[in-house]
mmCIF file of C-alpha atoms in Angstrom:
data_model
loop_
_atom_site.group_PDB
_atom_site.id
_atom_site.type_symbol
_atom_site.label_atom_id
_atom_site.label_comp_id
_atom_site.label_asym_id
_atom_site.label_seq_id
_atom_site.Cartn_x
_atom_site.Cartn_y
_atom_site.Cartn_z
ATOM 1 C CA UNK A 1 -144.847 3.402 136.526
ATOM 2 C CA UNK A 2 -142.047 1.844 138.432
ATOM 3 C CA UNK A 3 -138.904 -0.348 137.229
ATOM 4 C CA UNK A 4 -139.010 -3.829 137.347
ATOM 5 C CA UNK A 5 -137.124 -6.965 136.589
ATOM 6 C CA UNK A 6 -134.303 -6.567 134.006
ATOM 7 C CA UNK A 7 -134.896 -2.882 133.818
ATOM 8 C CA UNK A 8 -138.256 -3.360 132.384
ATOM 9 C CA UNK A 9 -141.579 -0.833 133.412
ATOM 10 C CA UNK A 10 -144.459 -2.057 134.892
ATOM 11 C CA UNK A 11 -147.150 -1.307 132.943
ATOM 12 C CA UNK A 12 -150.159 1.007 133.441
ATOM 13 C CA UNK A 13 -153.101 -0.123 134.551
ATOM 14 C CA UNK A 14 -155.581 -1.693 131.009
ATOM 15 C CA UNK A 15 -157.888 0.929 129.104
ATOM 16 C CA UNK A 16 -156.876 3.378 126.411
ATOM 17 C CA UNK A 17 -154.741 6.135 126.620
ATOM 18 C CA UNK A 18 -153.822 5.827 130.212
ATOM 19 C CA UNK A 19 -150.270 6.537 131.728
ATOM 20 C CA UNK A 20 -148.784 9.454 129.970
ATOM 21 C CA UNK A 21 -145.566 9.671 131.033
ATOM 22 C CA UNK A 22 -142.946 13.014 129.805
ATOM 23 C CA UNK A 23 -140.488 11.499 126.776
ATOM 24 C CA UNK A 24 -137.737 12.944 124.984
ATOM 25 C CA UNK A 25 -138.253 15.308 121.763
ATOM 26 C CA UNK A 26 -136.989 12.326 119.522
ATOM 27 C CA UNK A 27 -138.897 9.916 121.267
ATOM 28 C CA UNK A 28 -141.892 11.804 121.036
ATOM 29 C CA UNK A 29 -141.298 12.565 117.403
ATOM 30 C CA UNK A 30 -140.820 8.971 116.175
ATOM 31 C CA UNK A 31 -144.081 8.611 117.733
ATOM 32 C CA UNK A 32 -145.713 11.035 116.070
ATOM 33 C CA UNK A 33 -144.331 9.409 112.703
ATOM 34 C CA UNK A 34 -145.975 6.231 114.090
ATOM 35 C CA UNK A 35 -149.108 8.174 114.605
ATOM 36 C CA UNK A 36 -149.167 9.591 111.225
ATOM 37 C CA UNK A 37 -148.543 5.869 109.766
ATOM 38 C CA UNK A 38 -151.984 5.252 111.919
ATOM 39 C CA UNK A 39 -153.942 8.067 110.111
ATOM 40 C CA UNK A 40 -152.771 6.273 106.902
ATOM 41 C CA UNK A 41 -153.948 3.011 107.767
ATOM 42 C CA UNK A 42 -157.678 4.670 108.800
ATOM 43 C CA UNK A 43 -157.832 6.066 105.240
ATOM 44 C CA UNK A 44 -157.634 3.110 103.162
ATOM 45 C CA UNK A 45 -159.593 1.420 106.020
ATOM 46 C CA UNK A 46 -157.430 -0.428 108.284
ATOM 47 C CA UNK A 47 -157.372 -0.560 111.915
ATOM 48 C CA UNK A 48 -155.482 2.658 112.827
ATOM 49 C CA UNK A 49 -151.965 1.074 113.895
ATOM 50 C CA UNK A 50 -148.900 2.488 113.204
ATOM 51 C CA UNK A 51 -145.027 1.248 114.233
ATOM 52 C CA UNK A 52 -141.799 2.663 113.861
ATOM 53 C CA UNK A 53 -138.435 1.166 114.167
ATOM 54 C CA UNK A 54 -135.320 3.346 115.327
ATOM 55 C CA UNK A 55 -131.964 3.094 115.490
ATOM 56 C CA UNK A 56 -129.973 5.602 117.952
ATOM 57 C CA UNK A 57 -133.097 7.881 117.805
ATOM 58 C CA UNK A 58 -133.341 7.809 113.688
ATOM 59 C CA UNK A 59 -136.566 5.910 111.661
ATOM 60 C CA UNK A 60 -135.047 3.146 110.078
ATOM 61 C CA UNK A 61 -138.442 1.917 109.161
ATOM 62 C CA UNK A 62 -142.309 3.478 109.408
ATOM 63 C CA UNK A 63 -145.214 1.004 108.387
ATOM 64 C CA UNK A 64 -149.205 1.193 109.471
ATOM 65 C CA UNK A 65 -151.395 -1.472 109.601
ATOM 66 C CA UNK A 66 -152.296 -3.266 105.790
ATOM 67 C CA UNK A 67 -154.193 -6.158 106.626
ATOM 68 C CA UNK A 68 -157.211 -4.773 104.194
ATOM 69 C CA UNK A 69 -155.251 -3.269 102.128
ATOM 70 C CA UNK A 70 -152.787 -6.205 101.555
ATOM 71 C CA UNK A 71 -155.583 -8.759 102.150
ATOM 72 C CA UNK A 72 -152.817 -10.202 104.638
ATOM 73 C CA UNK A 73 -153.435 -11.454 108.203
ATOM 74 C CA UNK A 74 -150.215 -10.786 109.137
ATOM 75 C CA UNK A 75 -149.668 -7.425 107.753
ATOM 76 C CA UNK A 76 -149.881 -5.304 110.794
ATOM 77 C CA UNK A 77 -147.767 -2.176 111.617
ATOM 78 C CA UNK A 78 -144.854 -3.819 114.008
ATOM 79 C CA UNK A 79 -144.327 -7.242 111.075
ATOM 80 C CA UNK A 80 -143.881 -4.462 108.530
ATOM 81 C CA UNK A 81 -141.839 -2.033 110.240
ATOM 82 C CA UNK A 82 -139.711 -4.889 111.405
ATOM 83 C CA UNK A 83 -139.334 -6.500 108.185
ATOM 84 C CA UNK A 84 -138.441 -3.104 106.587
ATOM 85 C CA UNK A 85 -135.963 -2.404 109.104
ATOM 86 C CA UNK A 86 -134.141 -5.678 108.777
ATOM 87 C CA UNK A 87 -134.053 -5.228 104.999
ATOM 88 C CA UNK A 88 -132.413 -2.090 105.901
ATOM 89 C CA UNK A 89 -129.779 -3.123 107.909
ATOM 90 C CA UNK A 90 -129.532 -6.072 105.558
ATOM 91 C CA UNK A 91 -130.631 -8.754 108.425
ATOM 92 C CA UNK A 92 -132.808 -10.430 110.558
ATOM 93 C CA UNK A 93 -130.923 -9.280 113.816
ATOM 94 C CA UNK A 94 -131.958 -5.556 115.254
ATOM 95 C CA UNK A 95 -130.117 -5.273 118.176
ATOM 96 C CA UNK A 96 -129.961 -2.199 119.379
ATOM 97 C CA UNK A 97 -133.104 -0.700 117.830
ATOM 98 C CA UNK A 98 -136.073 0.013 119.366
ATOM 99 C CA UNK A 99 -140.286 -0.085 117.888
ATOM 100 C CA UNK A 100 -142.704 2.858 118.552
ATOM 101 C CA UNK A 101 -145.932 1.235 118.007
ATOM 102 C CA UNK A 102 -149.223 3.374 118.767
ATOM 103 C CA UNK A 103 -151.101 0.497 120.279
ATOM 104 C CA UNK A 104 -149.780 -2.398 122.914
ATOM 105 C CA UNK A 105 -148.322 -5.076 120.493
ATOM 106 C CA UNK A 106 -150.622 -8.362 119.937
ATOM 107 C CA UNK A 107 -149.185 -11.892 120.331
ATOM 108 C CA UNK A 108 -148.144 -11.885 116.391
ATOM 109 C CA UNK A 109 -146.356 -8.515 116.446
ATOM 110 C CA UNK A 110 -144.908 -9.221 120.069
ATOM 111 C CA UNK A 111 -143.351 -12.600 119.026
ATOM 112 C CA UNK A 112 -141.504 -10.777 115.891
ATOM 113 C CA UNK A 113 -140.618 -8.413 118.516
ATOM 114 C CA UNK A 114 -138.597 -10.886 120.376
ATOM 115 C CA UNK A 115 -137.624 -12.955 117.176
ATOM 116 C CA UNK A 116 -135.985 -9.878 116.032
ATOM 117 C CA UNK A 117 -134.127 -9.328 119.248
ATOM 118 C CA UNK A 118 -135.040 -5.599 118.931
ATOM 119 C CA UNK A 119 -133.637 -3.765 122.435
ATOM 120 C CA UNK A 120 -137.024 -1.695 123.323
ATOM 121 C CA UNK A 121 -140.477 -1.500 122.970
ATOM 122 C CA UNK A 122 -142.381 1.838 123.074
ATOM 123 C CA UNK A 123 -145.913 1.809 122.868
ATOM 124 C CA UNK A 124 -148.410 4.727 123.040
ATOM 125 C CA UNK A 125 -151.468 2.871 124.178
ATOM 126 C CA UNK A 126 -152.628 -0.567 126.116
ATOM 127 C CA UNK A 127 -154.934 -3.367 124.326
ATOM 128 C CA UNK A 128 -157.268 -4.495 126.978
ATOM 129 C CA UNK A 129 -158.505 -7.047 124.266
ATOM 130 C CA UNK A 130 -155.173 -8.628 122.574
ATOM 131 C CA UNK A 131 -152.018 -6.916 124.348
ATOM 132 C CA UNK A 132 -149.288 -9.485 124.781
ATOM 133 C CA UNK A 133 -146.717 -6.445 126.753
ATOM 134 C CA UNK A 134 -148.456 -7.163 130.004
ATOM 135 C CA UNK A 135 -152.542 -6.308 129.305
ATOM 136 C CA UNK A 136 -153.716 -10.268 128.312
ATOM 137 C CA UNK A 137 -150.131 -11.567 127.848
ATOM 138 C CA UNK A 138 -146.979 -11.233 128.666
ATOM 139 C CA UNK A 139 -144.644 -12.593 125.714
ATOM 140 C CA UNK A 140 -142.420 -9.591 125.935
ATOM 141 C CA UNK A 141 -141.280 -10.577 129.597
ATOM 142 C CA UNK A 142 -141.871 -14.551 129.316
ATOM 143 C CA UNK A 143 -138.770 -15.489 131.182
ATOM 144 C CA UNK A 144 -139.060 -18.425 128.732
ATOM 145 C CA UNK A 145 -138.100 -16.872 125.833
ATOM 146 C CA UNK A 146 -134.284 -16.098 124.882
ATOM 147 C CA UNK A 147 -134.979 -12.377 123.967
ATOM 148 C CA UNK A 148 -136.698 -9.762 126.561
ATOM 149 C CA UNK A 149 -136.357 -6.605 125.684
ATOM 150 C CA UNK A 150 -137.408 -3.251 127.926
ATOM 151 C CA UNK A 151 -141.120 -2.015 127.296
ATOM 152 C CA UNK A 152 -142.227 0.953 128.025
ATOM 153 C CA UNK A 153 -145.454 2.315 128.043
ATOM 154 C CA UNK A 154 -147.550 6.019 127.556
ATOM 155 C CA UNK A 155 -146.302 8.533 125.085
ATOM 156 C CA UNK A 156 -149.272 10.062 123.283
ATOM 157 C CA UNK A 157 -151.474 7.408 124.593
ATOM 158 C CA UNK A 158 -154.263 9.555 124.913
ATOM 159 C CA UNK A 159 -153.619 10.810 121.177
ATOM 160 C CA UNK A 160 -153.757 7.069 119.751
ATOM 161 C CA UNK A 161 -156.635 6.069 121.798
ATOM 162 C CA UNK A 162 -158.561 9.332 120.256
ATOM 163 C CA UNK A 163 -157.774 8.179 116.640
ATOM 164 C CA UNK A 164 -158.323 4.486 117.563
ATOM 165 C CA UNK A 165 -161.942 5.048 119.205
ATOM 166 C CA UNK A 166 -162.623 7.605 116.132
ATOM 167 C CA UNK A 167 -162.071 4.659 113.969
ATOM 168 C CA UNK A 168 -164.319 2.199 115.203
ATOM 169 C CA UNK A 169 -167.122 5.066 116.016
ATOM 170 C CA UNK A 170 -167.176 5.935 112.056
ATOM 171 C CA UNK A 171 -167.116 2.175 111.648
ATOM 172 C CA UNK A 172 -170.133 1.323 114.027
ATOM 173 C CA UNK A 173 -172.005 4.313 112.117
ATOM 174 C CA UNK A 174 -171.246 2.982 108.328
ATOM 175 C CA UNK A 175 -172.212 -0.477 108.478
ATOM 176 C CA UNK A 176 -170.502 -0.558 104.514
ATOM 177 C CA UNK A 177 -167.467 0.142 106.303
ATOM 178 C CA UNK A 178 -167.774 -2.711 108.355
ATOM 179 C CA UNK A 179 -167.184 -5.379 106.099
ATOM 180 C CA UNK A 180 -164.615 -6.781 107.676
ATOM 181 C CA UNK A 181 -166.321 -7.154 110.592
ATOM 182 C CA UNK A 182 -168.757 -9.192 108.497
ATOM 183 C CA UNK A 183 -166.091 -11.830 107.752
ATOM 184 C CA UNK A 184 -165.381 -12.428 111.293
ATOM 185 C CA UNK A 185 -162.160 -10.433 111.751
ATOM 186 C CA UNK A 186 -161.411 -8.683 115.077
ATOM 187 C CA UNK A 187 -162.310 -5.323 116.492
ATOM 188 C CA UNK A 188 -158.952 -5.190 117.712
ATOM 189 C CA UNK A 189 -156.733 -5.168 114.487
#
């Protein structure tokens, strides 16, 4: 990966669990938290997401994806770690905190990214199919916007794709567990 405009990181190339890149112990630590939020998700049958947001290397907030679980479009991993976070620090604003989010953030989860004004983004793996940090969309670099903030790209990417393409295997063999699918939701989230 090389450095970009405003200190950014160009990102690696689409498909899973590309771009492994060495991290620090606490970086690679809050994302095995958001890893482990992922493996909750898959068990009460949600797409295997999990986010984490830190403040001066410390979880502030750990959510994984509840759309099924919640019955809410809009409850993936980055809304609810975000939301948590900002109830934590008792508002909206999360400057200087960063999200570890297991898999490239979609347009949703990237706009409450930059809403939130949160200083980095961390993710694990790309989304060839819905990424908005640079795979489909950009919204995380959109000179347009009042809020950029640095992305980076690769820590246990290979990790999160494994328990991401695990997921929809078991899903593809268990057509019961593929109800959502049946409703019209995406493969993606």
């Amino acid at each position: 990966m090389r450095a970009s405009r405003r200190g950014r990181v160009s990102r690696p190339p689409s498909g899973y669990g590309e771009a492994v890149t060495p991290r620090t112990a606490p970086e690679l630590e809050l994302m095995r938290l958001a890893i482990r939020e992922a493996e909750a998700a898959a068990a009460h049958g949600d797409v295997p997401i999990g986010a984490v947001v830190a403040r001066d290397g410390a979880a502030l907030s750990a959510a994984g994806n509840e759309r099924e679980l919640r019955g809410d479009p809009t409850a993936h991993a980055e809304v609810l770690a975000v939301r948590a976070a900002a109830e934590a620090l008792g508002g909206w604003r999360l400057a200087g905190c960063e999200i570890y989010v297991t898999l490239e953030p979609c347009a949703m989860c990237a706009g409450a990214i930059v809403l939130a004004r949160l200083d980095r983004v961390v993710y694990a793996t790309p989304d060839p199919k819905a990424g908005a940090a640079g795979s489909v969309l950009d919204i995380l670099g959109d000179p347009r916007l009042n809020h950029r903030p640095a992305v980076d790209a690769g820590p246990l990417g290979g990790e999160s794709a494994e328990l991401l393409r695990r997921f929809f295997a078991e899903r593809r063999q268990d057509p019961a567990s593929a109800s959502s699918r049946s409703r019209g939701e995406s493969a993606t989230r």
